[in-house]
Short mmCIF file of C-alpha atoms in Angstrom, two decimals:
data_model
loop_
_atom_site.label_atom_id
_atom_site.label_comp_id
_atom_site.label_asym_id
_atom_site.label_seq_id
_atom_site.Cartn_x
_atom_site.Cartn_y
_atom_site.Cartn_z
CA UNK L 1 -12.64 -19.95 53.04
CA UNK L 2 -14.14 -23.32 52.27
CA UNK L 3 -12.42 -26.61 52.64
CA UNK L 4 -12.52 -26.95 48.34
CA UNK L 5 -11.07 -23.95 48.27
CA UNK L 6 -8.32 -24.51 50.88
CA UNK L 7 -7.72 -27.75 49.30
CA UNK L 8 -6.84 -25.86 45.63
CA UNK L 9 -4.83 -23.54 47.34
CA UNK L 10 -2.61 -26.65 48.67
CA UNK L 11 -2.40 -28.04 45.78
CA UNK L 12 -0.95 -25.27 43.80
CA UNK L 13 2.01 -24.30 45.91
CA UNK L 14 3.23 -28.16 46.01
CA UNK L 15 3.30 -27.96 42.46
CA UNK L 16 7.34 -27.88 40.96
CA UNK L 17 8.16 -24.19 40.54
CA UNK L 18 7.51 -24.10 36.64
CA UNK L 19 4.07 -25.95 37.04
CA UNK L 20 2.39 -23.56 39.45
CA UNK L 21 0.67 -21.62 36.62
CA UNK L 22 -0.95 -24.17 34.54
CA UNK L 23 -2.11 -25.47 37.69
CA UNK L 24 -3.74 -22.35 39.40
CA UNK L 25 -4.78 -22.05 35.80
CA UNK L 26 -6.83 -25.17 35.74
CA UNK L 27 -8.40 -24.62 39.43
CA UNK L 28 -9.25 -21.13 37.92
CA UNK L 29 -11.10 -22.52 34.60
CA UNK L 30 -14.79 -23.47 36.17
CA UNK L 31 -14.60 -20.14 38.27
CA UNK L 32 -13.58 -18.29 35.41
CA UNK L 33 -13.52 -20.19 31.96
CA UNK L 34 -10.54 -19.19 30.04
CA UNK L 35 -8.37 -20.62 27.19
CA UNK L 36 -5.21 -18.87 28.26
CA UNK L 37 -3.36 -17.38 30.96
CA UNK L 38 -0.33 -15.11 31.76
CA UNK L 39 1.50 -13.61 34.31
CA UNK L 40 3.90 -10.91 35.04
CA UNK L 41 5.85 -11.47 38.63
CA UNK L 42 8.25 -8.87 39.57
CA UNK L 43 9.57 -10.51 42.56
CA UNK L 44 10.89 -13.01 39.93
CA UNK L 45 14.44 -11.86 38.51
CA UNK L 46 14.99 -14.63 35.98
CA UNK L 47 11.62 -15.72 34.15
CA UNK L 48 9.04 -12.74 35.73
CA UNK L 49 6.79 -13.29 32.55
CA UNK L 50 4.91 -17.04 31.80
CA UNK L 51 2.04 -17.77 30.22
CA UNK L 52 -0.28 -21.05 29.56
CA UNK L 53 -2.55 -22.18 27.27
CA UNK L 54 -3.36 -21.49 23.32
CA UNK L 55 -1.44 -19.50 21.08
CA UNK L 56 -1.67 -15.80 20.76
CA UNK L 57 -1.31 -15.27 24.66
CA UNK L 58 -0.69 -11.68 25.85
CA UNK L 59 3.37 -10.62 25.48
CA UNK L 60 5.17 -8.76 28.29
CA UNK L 61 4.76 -5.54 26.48
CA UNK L 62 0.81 -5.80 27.10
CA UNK L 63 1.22 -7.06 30.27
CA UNK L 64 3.07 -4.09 31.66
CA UNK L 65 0.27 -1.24 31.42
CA UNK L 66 -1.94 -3.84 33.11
CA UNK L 67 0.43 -3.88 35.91
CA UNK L 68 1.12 -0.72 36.48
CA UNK L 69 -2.80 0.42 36.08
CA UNK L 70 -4.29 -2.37 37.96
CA UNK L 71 -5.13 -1.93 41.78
CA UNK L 72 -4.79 -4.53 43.92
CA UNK L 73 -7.48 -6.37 45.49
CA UNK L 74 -10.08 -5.43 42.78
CA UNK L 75 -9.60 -7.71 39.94
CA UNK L 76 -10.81 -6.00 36.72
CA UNK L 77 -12.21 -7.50 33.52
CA UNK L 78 -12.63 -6.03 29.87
CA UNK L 79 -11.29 -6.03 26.74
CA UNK L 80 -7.81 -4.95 26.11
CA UNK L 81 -5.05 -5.74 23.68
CA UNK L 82 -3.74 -9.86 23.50
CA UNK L 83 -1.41 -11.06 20.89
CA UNK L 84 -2.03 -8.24 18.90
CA UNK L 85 -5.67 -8.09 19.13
CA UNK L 86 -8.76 -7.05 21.38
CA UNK L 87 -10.34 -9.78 23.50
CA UNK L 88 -12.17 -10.30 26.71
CA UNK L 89 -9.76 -10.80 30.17
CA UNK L 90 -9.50 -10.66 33.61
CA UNK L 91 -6.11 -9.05 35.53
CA UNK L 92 -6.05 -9.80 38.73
CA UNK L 93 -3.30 -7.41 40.47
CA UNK L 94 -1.46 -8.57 43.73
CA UNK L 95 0.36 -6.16 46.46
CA UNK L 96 1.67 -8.79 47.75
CA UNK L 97 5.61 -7.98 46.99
CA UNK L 98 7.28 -4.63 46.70
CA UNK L 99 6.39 -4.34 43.07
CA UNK L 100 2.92 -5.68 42.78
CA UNK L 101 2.58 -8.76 39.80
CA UNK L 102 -0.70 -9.46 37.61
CA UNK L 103 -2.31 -12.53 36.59
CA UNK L 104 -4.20 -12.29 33.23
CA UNK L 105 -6.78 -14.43 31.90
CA UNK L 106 -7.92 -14.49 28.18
CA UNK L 107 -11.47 -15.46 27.79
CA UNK L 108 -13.63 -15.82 24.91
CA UNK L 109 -15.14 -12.89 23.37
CA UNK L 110 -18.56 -12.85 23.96
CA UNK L 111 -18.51 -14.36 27.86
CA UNK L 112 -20.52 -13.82 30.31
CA UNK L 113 -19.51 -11.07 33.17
CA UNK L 114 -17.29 -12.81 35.68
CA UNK L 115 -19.20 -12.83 39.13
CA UNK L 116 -18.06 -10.98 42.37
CA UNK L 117 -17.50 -14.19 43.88
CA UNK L 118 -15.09 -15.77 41.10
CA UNK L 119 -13.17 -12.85 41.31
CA UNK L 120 -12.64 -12.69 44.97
CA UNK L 121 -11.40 -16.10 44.82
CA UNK L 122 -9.12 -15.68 41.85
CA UNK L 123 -7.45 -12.46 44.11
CA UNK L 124 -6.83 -15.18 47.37
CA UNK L 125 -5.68 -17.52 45.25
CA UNK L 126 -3.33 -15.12 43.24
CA UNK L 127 -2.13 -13.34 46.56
CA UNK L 128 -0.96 -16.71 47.80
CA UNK L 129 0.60 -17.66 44.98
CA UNK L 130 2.64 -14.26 44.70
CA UNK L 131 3.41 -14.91 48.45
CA UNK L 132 5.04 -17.87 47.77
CA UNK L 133 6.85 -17.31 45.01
CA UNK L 134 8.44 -14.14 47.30
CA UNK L 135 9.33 -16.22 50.03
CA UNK L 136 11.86 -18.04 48.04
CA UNK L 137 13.12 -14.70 46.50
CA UNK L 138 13.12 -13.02 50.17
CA UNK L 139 14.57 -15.80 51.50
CA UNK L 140 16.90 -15.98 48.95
CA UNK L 141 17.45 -19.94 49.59
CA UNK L 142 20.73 -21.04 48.09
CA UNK L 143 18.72 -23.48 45.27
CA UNK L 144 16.21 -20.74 44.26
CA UNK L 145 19.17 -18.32 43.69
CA UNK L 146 21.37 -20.52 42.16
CA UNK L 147 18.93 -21.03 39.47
CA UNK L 148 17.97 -17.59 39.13
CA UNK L 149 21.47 -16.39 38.49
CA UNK L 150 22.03 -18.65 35.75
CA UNK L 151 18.65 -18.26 34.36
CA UNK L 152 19.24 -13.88 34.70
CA UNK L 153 22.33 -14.75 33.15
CA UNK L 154 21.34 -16.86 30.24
CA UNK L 155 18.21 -14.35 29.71
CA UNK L 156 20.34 -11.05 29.56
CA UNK L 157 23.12 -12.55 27.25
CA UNK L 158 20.25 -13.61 24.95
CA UNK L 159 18.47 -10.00 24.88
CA UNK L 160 21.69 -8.40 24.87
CA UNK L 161 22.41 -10.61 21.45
CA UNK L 162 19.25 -9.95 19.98
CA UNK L 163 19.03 -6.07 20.70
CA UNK L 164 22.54 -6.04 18.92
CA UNK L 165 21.28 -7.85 15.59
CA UNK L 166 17.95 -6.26 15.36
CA UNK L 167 19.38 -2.85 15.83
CA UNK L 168 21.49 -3.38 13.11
CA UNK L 169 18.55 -4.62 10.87
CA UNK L 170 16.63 -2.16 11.38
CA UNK L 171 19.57 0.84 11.15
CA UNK L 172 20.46 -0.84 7.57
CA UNK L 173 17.03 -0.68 6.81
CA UNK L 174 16.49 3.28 7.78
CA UNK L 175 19.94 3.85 6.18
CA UNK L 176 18.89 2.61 2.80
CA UNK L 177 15.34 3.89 3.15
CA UNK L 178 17.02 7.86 3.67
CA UNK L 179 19.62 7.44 0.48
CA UNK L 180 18.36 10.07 -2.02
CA UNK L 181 18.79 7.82 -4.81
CA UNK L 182 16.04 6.12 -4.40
CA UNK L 183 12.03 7.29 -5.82
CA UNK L 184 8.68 7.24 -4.08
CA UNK L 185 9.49 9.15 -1.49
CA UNK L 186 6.16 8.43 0.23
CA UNK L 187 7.12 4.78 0.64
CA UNK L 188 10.05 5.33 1.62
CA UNK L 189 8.63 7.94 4.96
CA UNK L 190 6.17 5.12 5.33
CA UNK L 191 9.16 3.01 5.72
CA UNK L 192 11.04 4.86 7.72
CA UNK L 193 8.34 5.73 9.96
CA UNK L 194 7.84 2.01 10.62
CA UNK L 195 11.60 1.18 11.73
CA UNK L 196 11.68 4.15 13.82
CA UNK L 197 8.81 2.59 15.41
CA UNK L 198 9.92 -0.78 15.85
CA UNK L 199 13.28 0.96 17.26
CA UNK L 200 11.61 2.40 20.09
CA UNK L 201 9.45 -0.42 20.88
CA UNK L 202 12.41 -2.60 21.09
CA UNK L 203 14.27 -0.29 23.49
CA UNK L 204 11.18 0.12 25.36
CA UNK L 205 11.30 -3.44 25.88
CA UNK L 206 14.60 -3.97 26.90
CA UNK L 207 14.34 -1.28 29.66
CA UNK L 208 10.72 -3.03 30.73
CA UNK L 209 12.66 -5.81 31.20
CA UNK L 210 15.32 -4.09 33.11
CA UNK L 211 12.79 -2.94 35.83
CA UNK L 212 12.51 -6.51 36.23
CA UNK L 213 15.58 -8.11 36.43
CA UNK L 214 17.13 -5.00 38.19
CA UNK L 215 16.60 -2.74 41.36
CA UNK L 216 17.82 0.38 41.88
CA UNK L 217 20.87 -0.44 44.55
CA UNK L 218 19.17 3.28 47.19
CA UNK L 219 15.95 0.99 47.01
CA UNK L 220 17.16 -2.16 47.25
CA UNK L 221 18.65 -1.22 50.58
CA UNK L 222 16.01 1.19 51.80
CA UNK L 223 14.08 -2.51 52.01
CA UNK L 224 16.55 -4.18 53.41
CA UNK L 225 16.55 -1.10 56.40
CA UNK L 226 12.69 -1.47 56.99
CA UNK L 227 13.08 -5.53 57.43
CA UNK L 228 16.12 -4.17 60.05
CA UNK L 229 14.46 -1.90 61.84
CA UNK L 230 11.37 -4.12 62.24
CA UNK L 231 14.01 -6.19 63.53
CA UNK L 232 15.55 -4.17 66.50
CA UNK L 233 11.57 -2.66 66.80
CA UNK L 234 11.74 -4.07 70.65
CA UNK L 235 15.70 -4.23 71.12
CA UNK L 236 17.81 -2.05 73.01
CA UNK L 237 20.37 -1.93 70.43
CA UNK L 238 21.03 1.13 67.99
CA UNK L 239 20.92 0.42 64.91
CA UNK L 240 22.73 2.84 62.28
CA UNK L 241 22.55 3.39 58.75
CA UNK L 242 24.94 3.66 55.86
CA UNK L 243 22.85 3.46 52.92
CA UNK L 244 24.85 3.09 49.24
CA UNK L 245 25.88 6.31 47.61
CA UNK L 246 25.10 5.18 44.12
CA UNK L 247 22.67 5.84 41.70
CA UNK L 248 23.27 2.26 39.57
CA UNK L 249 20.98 -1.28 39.53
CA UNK L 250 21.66 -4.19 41.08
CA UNK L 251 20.52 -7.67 39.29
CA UNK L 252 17.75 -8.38 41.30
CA UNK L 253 19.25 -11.84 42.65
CA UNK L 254 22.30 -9.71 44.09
CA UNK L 255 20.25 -7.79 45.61
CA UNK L 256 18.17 -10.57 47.56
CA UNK L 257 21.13 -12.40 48.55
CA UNK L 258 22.60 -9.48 50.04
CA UNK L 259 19.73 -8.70 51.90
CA UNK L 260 19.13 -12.03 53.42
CA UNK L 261 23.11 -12.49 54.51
CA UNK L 262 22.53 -9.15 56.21
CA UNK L 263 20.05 -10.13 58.21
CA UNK L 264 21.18 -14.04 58.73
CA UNK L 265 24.40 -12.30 60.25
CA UNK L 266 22.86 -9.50 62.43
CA UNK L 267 20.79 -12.21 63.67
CA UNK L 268 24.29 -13.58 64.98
CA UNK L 269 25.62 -9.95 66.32
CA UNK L 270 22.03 -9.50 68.45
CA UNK L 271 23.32 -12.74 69.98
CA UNK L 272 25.94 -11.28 71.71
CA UNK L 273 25.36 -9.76 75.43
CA UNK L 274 27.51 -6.57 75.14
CA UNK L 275 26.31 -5.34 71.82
CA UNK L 276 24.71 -1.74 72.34
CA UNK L 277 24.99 -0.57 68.75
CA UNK L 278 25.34 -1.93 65.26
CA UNK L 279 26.03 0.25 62.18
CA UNK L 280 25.04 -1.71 58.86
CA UNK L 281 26.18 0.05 55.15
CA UNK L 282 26.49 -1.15 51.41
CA UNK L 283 28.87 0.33 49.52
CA UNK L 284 28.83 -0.49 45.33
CA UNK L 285 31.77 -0.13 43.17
CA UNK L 286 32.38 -1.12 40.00
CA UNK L 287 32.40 -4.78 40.06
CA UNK L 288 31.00 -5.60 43.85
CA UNK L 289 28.29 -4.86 46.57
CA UNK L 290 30.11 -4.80 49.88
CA UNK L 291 27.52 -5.15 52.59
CA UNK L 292 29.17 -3.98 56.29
CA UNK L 293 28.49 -4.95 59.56
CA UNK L 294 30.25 -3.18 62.64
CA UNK L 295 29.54 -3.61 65.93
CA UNK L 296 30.36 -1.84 69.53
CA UNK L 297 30.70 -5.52 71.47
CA UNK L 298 33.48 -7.17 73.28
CA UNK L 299 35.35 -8.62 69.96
CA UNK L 300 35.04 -11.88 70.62
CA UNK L 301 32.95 -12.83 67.81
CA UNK L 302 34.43 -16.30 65.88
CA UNK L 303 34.20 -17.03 62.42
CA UNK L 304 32.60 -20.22 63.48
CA UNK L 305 29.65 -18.60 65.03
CA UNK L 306 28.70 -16.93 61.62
CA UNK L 307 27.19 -20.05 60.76
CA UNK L 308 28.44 -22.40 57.82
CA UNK L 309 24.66 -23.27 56.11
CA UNK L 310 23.07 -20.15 54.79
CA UNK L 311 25.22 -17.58 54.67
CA UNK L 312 28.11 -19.49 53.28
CA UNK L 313 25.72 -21.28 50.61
CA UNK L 314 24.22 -18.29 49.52
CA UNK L 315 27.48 -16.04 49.02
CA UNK L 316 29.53 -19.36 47.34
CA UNK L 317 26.54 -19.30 44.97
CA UNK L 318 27.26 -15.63 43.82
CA UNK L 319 30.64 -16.19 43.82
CA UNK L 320 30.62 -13.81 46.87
CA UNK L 321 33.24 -14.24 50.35
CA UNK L 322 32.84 -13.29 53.89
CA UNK L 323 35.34 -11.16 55.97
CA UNK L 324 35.42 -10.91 59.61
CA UNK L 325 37.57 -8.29 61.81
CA UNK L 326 37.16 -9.05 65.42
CA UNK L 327 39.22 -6.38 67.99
CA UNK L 328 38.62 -7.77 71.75
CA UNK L 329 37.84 -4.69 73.55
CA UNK L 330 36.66 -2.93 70.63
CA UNK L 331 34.24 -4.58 68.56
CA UNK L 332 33.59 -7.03 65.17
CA UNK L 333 33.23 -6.02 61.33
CA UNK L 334 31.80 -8.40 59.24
CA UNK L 335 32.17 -7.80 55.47
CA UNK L 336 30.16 -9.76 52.83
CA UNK L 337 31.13 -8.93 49.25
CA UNK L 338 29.62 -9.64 46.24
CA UNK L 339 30.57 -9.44 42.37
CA UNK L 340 28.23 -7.71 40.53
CA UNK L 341 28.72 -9.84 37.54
CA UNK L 342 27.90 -13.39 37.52
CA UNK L 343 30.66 -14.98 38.36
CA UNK L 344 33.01 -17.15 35.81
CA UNK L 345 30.84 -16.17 33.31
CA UNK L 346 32.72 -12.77 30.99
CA UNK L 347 30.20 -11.04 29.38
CA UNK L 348 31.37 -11.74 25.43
CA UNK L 349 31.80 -9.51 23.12
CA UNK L 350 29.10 -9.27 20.48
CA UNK L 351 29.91 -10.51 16.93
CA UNK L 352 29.64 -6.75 14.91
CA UNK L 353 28.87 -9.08 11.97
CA UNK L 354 25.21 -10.90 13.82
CA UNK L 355 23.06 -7.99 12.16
CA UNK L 356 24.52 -9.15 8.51
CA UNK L 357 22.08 -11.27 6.07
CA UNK L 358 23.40 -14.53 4.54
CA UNK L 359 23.89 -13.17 1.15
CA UNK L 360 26.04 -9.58 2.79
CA UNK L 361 27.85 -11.83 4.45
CA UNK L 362 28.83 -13.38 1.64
CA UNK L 363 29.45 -9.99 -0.31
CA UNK L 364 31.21 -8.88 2.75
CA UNK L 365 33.37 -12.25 2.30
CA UNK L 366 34.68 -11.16 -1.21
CA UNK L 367 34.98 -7.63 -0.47
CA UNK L 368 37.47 -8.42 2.47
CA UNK L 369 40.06 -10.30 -0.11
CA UNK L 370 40.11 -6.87 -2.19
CA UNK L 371 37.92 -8.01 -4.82
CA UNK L 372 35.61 -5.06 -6.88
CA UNK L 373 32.19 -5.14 -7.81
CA UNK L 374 32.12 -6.53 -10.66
CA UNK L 375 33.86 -9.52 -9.77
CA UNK L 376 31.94 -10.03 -6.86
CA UNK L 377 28.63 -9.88 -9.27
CA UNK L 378 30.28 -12.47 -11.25
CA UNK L 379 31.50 -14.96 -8.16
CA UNK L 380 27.97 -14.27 -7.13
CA UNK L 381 25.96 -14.75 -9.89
CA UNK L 382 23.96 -11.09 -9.18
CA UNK L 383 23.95 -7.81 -11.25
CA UNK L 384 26.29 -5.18 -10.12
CA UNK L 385 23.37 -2.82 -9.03
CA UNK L 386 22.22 -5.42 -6.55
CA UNK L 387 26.26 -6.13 -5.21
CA UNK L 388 26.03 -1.84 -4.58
CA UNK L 389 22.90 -2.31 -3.02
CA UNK L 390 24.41 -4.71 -0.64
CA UNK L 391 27.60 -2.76 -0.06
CA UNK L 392 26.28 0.23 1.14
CA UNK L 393 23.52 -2.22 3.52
CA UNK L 394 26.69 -3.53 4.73
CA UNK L 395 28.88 -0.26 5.70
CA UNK L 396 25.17 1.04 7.18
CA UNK L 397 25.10 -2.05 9.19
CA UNK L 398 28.35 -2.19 10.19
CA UNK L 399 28.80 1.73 11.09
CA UNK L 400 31.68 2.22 9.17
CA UNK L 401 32.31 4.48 6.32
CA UNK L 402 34.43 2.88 4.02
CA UNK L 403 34.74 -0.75 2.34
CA UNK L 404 38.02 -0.52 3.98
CA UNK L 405 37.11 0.10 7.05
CA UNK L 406 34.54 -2.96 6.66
CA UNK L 407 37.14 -5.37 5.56
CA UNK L 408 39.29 -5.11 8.65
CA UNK L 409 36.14 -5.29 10.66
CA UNK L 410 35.50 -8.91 8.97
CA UNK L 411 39.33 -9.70 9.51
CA UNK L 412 39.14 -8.70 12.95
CA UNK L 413 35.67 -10.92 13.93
CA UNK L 414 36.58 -13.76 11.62
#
């Protein structure tokens, strides 16, 4: 690797987190001329999809088939779908974390063939860059994860908010498209058709994004026992497994953190002279991780010797605490635990009126104080056919069956 090229390497991992892609995007452009680019991480719990450049860039949705088709080291360029439309790119797929990321570029239709020696460059650059970013999810540095958490946070309130309202839209929509009393029953299976569509797509989405932000709590761990046993590779010291007997996901900053506290404090336990064995386990229960650490030494490990820096920085920012059980003669537990909700921030629970439109809210207003039809035409300044039409939107919307049954919903959110 030339010095030029060494040089543009340096200078895109200094770059501020958030500035990284524009600028391997801009050493990129005179290798391979581009007008935007995109990338899917999945080491990276809390924004794993950025982009840079014009508008119409590639969304996560088209992103994800280019991930999972892609093979590492062997960049690949063709057309494919962007915002919606065909045009020229290059993916460049990286195996350089657990779950693999791509790097997309969107080129001009009509450009030239990228050459072999563009593309070789692009995959260095792009496997350094996904090494990077990994270190400070691996490492799970108390800054890094303090961010991600609120960012994961933030990000899966606001999906949660809008999967709520646009479900509703779109079941108020497929609930007046299926009434029998209304004609053209080709429009309305066209109709139909089309929010059943945009249902699955947006489900489809939100469990994309889940393979993101989450990891499967066996897997999670079964990494966190290869890093271990690397570990103990040239040790004399056994080292036993207790691997978590659930099938749920951990957010994928819990699951970081409680790898890296595992092995900051089995780093401590190795330190220890009369250690011969060392059993570590997860267990997951409904709101925590507990990650255990039991060993077969003299018991005369000290709270003090667990270190105050990392460990303690990186549990306060989960909101996690550290127990320690030392029996001279018969060994130390250590006990990390961790909420598996952010902590001090309660999940809230979802407005059942966000799905409504302005003007059903406003029907929904009237029909909560008792008043009928008609009246709420006249308040309203709208026929009576289009106050029905709104009524039965609403009790669609809403899931109820009944105006009744609506009102005390309003009474109840209001």
């Amino acid at each position: 690797m030339d010095a030029h090229t060494l040089n543009s390497a340096y200078e895109i991992i200094r770059q501020p987190l958030g500035q990284i892609l524009p600028r391997l995007s801009a050493v990129l452009a005179p290798l391979i001329p581009h007008r935007a680019a995109a990338e899917l991480a999945t080491h990276c719990a809390h924004s794993p999809y950025k982009t840079v450049g014009e508008s119409g860039l590639p969304t996560a949705a088209e992103l994800t088939p280019l991930l999972a088709s892609g093979t590492p080291g062997s960049p690949w360029q063709g057309r494919t779908a962007v915002g919606g439309q065909e045009h020229e790119v290059v993916a460049v797929t990286s195996d350089a974390t657990a779950r693999r990321s791509v790097l997309v570029l969107v080129r001009e239709d009509g450009a030239e063939p990228v050459p072999d020696g563009a593309l070789a460059a692009a995959q260095a650059l792009w496997d350094l860059v996904t090494s990077h970013f990994d270190r400070f999810a691996v490492e799970a540095m108390p800054g890094a994860l303090a961010r991600s958490r609120a960012a994961a946070d933030t990000r899966a309130r606001v999906i949660a908010e809008l999967t709520t309202a646009h479900s509703a839209a779109l079941s108020g929509i497929l609930g007046v498209l299926r009434s029998r009393a209304l004609d053209d029953g080709a429009a309305r299976t066209t109709a139909t058709d089309l929010a059943v569509n945009a249902l699955i797509e947006m489900r489809a989405e939100s469990k994309r994004d889940r393979s993101v932000a989450e990891e499967p709590a066996r897997e999670a761990f079964d990494r966190l026992a290869d890093g271990l046993k690397t570990m103990l590779r040239h040790s004399t010291v056994r080292l036993e497994l207790g691997p978590p007997d659930s099938s749920r996901s951990l957010a994928a900053d819990v699951a970081h953190g409680a790898r890296a506290v595992v092995r900051a404090l089995l780093l401590v336990i190795l330190e220890q002279d009369s250690v011969s064995r060392v059993r570590v386990g997860w267990q997951i229960t409904e709101h925590e991780l507990r990650a255990t650490l039991r060993d077969d030494g003299d018991g005369a490990l000290a709270a003090c010797d667990l270190g105050a820096g990392s460990v303690t920085d990186r549990l306060e920012v989960l909101g996690g605490r550290l127990e320690m059980d030392a029996v001279p003669g018969w060994g130390t537990t250590i006990t990390a635990t961790l909420p598996l909700a952010t902590p001090d921030a309660p999940i809230a629970a979802v407005n059942p009126l966000t799905g409504l439109g302005g003007r059903e809210l406003e029907v929904l207003t009237h029909l909560a104080l008792g008043h009928r039809n008609r009246q709420i035409a006249q308040e309203l300044h709208i026929s009576e056919s289009t106050v029905k039409f709104h009524v039965a939107n609403i009790l669609t919307k809403l899931g109820v069956d009944t105006r009744g049954e609506a009102a005390a919903l309003y009474h109840r959110a209001a």
